[in-house]
XYZ file of N, CA and C in Angstrom:
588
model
N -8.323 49.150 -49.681
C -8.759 48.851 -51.026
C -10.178 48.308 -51.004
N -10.934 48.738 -51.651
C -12.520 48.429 -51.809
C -12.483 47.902 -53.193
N -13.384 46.304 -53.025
C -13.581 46.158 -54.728
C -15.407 45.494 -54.370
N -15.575 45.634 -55.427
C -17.189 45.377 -55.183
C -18.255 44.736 -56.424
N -18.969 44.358 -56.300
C -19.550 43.581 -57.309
C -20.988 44.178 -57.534
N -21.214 44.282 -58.343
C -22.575 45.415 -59.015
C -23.634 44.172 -60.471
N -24.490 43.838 -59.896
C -25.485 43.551 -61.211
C -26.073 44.823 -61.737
N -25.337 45.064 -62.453
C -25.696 46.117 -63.904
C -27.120 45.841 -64.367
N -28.308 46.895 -63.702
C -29.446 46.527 -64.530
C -29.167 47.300 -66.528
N -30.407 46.768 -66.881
C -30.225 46.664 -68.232
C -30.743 48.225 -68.342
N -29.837 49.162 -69.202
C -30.163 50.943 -69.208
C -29.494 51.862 -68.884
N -28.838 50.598 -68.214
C -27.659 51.664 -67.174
C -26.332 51.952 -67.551
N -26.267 53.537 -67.902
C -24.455 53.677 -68.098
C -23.511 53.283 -67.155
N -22.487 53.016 -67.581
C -21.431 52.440 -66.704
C -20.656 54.051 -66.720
N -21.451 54.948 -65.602
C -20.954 56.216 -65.423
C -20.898 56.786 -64.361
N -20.583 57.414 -63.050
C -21.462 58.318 -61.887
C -21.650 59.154 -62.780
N -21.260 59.973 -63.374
C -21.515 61.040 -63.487
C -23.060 61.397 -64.415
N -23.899 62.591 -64.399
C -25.641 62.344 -64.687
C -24.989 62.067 -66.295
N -26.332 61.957 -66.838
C -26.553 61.263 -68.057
C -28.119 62.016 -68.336
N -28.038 62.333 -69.518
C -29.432 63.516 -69.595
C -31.067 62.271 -69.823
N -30.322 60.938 -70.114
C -31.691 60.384 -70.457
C -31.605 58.443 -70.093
N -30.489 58.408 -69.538
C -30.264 57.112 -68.744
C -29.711 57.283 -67.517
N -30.115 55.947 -66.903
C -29.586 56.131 -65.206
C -28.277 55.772 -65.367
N -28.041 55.749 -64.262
C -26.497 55.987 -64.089
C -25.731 55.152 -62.913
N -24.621 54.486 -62.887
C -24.310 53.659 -61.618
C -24.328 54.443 -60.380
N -24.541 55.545 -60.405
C -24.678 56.364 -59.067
C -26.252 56.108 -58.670
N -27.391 55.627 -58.772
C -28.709 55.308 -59.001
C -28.495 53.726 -58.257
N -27.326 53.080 -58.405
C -27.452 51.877 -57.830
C -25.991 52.071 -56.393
N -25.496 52.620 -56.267
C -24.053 52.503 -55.674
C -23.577 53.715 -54.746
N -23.412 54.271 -53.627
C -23.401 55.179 -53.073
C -22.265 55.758 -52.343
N -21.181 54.853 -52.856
C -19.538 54.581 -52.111
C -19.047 55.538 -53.090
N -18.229 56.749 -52.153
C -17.005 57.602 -53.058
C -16.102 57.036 -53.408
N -15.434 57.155 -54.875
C -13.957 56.858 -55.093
C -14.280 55.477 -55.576
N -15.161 54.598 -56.137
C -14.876 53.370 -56.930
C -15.423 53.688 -58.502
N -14.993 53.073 -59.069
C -14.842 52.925 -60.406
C -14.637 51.477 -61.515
N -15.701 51.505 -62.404
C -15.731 50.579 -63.288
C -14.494 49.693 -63.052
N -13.853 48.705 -63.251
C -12.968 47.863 -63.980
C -13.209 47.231 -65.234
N -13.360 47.827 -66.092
C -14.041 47.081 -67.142
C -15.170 47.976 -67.718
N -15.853 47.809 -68.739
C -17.041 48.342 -69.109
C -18.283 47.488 -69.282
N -19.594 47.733 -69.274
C -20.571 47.320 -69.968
C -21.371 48.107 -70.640
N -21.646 47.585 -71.858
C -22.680 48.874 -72.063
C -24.168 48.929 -71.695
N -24.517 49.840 -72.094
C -25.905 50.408 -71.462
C -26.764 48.879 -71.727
N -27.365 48.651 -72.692
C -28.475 47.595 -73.459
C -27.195 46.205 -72.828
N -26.638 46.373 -72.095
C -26.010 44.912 -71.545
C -26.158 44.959 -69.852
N -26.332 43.413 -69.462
C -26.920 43.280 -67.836
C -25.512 42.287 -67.558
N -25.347 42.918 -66.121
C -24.815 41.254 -65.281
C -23.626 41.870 -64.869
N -22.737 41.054 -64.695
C -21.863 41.481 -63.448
C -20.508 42.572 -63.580
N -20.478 43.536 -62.979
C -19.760 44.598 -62.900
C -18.725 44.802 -61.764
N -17.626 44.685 -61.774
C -16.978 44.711 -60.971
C -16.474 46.621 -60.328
N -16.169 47.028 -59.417
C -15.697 48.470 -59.085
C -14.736 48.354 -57.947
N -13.682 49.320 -58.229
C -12.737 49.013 -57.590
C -12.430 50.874 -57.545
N -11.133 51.135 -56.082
C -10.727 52.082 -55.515
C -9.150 51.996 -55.920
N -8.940 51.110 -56.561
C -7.230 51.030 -56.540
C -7.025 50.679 -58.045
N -5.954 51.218 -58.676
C -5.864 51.496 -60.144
C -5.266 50.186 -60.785
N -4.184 49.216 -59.435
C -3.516 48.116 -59.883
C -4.685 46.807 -60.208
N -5.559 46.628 -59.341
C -6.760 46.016 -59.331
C -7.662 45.702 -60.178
N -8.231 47.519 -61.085
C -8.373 47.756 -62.280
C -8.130 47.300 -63.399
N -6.712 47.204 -63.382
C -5.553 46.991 -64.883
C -5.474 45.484 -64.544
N -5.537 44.447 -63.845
C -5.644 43.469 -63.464
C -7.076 42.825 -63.753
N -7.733 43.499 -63.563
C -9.636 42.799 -64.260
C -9.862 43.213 -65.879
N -9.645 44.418 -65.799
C -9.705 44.920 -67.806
C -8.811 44.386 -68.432
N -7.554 44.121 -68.335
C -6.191 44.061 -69.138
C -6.674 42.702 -69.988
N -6.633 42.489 -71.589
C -6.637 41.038 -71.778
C -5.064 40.500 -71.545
N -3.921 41.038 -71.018
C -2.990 40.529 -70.963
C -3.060 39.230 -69.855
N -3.873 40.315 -68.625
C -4.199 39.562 -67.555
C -5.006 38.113 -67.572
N -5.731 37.692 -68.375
C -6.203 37.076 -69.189
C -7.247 36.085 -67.929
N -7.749 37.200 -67.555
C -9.287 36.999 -66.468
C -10.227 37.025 -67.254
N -11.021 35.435 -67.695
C -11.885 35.401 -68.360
C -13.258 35.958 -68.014
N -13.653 36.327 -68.930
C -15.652 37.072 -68.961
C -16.351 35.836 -69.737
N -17.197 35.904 -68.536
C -18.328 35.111 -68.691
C -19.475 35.702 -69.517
N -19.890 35.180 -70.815
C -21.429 35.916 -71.287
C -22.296 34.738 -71.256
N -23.544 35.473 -71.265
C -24.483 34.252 -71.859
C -25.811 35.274 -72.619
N -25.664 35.108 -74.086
C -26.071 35.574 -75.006
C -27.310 35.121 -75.834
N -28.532 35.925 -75.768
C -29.566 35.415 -76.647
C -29.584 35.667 -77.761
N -29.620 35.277 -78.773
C -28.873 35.150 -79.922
C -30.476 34.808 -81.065
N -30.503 35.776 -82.396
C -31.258 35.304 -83.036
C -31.131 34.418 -84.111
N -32.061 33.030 -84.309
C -31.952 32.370 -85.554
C -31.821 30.968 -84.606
N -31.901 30.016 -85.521
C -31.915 28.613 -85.177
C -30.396 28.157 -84.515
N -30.320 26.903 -83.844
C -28.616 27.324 -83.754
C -27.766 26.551 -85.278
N -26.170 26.776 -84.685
C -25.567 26.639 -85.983
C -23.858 26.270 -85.178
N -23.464 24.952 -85.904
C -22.525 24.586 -84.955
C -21.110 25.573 -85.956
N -21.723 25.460 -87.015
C -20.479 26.176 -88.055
C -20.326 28.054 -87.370
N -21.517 28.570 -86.642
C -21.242 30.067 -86.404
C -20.480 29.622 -85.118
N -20.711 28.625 -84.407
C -20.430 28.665 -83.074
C -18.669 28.398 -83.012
N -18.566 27.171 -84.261
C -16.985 27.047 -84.082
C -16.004 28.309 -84.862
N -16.674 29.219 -85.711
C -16.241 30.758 -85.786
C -15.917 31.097 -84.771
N -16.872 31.457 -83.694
C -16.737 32.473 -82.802
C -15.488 31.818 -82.216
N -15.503 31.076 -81.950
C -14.442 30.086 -81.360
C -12.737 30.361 -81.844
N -12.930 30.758 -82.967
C -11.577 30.710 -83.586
C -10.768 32.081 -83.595
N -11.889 32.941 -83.447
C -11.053 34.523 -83.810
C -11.717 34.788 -84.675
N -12.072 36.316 -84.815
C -12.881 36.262 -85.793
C -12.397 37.908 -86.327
N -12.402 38.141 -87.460
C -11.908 39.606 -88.308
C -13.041 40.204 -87.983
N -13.019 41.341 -87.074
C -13.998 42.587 -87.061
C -13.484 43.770 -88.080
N -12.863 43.582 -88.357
C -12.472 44.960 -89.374
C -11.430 46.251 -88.496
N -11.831 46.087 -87.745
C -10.702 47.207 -86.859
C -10.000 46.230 -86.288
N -10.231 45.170 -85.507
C -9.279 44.169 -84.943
C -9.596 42.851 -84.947
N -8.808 42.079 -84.589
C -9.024 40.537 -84.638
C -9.026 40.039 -83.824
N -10.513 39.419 -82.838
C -10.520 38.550 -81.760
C -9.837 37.075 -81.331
N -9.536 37.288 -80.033
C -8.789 36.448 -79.753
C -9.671 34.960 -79.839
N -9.128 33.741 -80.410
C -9.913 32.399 -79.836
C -10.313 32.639 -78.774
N -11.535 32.338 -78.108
C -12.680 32.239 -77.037
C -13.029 30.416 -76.806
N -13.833 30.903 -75.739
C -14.872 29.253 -75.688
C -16.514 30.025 -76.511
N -16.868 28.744 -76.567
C -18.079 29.817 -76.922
C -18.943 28.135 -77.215
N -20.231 28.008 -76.485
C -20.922 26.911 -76.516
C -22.572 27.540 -76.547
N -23.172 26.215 -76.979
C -24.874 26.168 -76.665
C -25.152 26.103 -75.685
N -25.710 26.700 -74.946
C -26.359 26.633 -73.385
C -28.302 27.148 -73.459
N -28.580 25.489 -72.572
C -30.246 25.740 -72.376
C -30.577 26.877 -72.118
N -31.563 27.303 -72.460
C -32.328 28.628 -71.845
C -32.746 28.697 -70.625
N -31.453 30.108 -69.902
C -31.314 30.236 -68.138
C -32.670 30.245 -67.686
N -33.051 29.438 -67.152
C -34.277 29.233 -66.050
C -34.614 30.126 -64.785
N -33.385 30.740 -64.105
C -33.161 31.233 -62.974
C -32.560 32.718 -63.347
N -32.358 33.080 -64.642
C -32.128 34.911 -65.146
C -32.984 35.197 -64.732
N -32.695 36.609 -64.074
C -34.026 37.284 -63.776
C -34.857 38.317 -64.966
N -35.731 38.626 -65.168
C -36.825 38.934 -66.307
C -36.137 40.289 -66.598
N -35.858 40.557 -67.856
C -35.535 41.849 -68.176
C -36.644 42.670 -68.584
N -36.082 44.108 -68.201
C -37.420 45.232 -67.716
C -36.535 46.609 -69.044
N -37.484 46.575 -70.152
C -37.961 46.048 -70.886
C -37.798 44.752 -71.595
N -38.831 43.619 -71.882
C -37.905 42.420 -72.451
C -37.814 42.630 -73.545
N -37.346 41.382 -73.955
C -36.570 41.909 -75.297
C -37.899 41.983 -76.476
N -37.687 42.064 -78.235
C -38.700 41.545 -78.380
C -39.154 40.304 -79.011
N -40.046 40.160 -79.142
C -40.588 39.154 -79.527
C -41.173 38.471 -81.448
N -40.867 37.993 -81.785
C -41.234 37.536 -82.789
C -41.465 35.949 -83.101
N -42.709 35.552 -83.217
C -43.106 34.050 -83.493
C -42.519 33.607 -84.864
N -42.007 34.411 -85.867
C -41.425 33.642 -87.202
C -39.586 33.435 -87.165
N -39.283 34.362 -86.121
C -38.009 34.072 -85.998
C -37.049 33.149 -84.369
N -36.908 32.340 -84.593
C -36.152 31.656 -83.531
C -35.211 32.442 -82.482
N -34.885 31.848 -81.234
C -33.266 32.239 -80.905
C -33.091 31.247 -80.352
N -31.949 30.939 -79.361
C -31.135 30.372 -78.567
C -29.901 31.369 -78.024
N -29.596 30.214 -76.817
C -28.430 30.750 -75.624
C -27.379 29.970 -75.895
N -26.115 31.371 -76.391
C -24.967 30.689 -76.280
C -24.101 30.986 -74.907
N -23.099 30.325 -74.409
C -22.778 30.814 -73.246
C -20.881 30.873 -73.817
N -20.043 32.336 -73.702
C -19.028 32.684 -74.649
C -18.004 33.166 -73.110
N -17.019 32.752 -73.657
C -16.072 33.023 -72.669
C -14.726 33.862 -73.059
N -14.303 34.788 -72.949
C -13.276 35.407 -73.450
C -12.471 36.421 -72.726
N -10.996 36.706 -73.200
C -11.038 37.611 -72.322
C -10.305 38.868 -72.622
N -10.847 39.375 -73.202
C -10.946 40.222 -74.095
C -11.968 41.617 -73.720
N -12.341 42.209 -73.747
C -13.444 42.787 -73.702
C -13.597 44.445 -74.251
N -13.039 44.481 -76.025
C -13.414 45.418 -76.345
C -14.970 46.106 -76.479
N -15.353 47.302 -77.147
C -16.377 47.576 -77.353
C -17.757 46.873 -77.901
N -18.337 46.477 -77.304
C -19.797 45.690 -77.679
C -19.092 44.426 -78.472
N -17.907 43.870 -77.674
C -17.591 42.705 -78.521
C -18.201 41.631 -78.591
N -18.780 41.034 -77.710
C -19.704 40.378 -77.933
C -20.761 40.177 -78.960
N -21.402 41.312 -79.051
C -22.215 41.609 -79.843
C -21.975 41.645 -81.306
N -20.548 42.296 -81.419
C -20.198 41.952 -82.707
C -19.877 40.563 -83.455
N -19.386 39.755 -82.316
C -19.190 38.602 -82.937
C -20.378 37.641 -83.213
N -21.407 37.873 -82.574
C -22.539 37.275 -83.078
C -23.205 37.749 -84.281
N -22.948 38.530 -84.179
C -23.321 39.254 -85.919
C -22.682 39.006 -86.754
N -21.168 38.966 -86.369
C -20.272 38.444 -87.686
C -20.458 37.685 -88.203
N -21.235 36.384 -87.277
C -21.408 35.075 -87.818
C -22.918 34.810 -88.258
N -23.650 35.789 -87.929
C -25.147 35.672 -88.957
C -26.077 35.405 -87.517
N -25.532 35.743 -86.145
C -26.480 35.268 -85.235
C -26.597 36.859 -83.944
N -27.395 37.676 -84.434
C -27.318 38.993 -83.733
C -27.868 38.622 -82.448
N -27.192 39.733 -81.802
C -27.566 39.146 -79.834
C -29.163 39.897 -79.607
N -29.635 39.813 -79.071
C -30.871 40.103 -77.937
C -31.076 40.730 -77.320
N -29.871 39.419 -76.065
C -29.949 40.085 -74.688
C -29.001 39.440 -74.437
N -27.922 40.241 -73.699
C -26.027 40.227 -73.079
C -26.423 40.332 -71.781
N -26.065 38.989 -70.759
C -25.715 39.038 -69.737
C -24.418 38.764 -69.584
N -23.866 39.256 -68.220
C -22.632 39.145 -67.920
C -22.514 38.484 -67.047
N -22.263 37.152 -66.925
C -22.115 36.180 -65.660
C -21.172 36.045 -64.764
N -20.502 36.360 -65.137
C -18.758 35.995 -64.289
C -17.479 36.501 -65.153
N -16.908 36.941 -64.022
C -15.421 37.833 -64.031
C -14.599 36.494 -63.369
N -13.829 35.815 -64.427
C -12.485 35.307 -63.380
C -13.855 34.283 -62.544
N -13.260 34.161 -61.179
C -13.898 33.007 -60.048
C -15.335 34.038 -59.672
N -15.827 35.011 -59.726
C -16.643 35.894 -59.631
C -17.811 35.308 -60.034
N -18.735 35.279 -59.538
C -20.038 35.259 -60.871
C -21.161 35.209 -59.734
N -21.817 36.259 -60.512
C -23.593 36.848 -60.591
C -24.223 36.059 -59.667
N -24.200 34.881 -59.943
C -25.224 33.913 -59.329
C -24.938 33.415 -57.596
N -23.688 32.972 -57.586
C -23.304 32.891 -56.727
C -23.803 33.420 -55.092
N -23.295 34.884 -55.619
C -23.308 36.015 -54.829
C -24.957 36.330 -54.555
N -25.632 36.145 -55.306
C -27.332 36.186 -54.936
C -27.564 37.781 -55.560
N -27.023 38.420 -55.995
C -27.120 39.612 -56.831
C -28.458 39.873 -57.959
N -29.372 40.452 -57.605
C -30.739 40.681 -58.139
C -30.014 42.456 -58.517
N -30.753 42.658 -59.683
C -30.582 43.413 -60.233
C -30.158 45.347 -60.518
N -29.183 45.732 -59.803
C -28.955 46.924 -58.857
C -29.023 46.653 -57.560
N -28.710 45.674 -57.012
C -27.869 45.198 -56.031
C -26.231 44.822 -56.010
N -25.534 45.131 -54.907
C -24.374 44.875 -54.626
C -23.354 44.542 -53.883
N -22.282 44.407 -53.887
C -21.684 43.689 -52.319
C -20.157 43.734 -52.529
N -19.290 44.047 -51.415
C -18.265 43.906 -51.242
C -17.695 42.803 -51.313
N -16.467 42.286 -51.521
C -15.722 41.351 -52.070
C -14.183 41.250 -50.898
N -13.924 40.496 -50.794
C -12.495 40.227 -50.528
C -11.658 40.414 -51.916
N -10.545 41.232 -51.419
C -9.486 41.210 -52.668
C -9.119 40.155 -53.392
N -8.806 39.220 -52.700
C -8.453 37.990 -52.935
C -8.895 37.288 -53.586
N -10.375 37.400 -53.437
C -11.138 36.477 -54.745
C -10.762 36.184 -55.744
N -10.018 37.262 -56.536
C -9.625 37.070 -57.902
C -8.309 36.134 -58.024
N -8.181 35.977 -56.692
C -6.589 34.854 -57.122
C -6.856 33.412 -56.461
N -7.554 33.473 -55.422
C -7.997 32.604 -54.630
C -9.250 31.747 -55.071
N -8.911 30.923 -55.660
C -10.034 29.944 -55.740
C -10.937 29.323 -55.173
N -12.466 29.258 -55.157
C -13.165 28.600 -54.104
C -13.183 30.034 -52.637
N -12.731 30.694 -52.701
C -13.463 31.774 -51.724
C -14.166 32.104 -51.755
N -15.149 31.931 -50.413
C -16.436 32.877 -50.246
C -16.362 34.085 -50.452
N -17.408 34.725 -50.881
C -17.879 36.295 -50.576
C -18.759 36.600 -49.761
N -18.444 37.576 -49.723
C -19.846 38.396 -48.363
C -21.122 38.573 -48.927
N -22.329 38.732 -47.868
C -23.389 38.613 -48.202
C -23.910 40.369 -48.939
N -24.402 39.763 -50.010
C -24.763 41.674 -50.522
C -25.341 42.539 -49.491
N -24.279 43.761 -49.763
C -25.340 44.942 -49.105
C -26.407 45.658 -49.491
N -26.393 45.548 -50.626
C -28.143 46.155 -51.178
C -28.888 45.160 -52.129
């Protein structure tokens, strides 16, 4: 069983297969037979898990399984403790209803690495970093819930899967590294040093 950890640069389909006008996880990853656990989308960065075994899979995606995702979200507008305790509660998207999350203010990451294109820029409008925990992970959910509440995202990083996370591991951007299985149950285990 191979499972592996991937920083998703920002552009990139969560696909091997070509793509007529974005790169593709085959551009960062060169191992036959692994596959997403989970999705990100393209305009979202940070940690990607891939796995060879289908039980493994259904065990990282499933919200039954209830392996929390780490975001940390740049968010436009001043902050607002009333959007923040929304997100917090569940929130009506119109097709479905999110589960209660964590979802807090967090300083602006010092140590993210620079996104290529950054985002943009505007001097009349504010943002801030929320840092949202859930585990859940339908389509651009994230994203939606910051909008629901009047605070549209930026820029979506993905920090941590479960005991997993980005930083840790020393993972710069289309770089990656094998994992012990175990990680995901085992608390406080090391990982191996990235191979690319």
């Amino acid at each position: 069983m191979t499972l592996l950890a991937l920083n998703k640069p920002f552009g990139t389909i969560c696909q091997f297969s070509p793509h007529p006008t974005r790169p593709t996880l085959a551009e960062c990853i060169d191992l036959p037979d692994v596959y997403p656990a989970g999705r990100l989308d393209a305009d979202s960065e940070g940690l990607l898990l891939l796995t060879d075994d289908g039980r493994l899979q259904a065990r990282i995606a499933e919200p039954e399984r209830k392996l929390p995702k780490t975001y940390w979200a740049q968010v436009e507008g001043a902050y607002d403790e009333t959007a923040v305790v929304r997100l917090r509660g569940g929130l009506d998207l119109g097709d479905f209803v999110t589960l209660p999350c964590e979802a807090r203010e967090i300083p602006e990451p010092e140590h993210l690495w620079a996104r290529n294109p950054p985002i943009r820029y505007r001097a009349s409008i504010p943002t801030h970093w929320l840092e949202i925990k859930l585990v859940e992970g339908k389509n651009r959910q994230v994203r939606r819930m910051t909008a629901a509440v009047g605070k549209p995202t930026l820029r979506l990083v993905r920090v941590a899967i479960g005991p997993v996370d980005v930083f840790s591991l020393n993972l710069v951007p289309g770089q990656w590294c094998e994992l012990p299985q175990q990680i995901l149950t085992l608390s406080g285990q090391r990982s191996r040093r990235p191979s690319r």
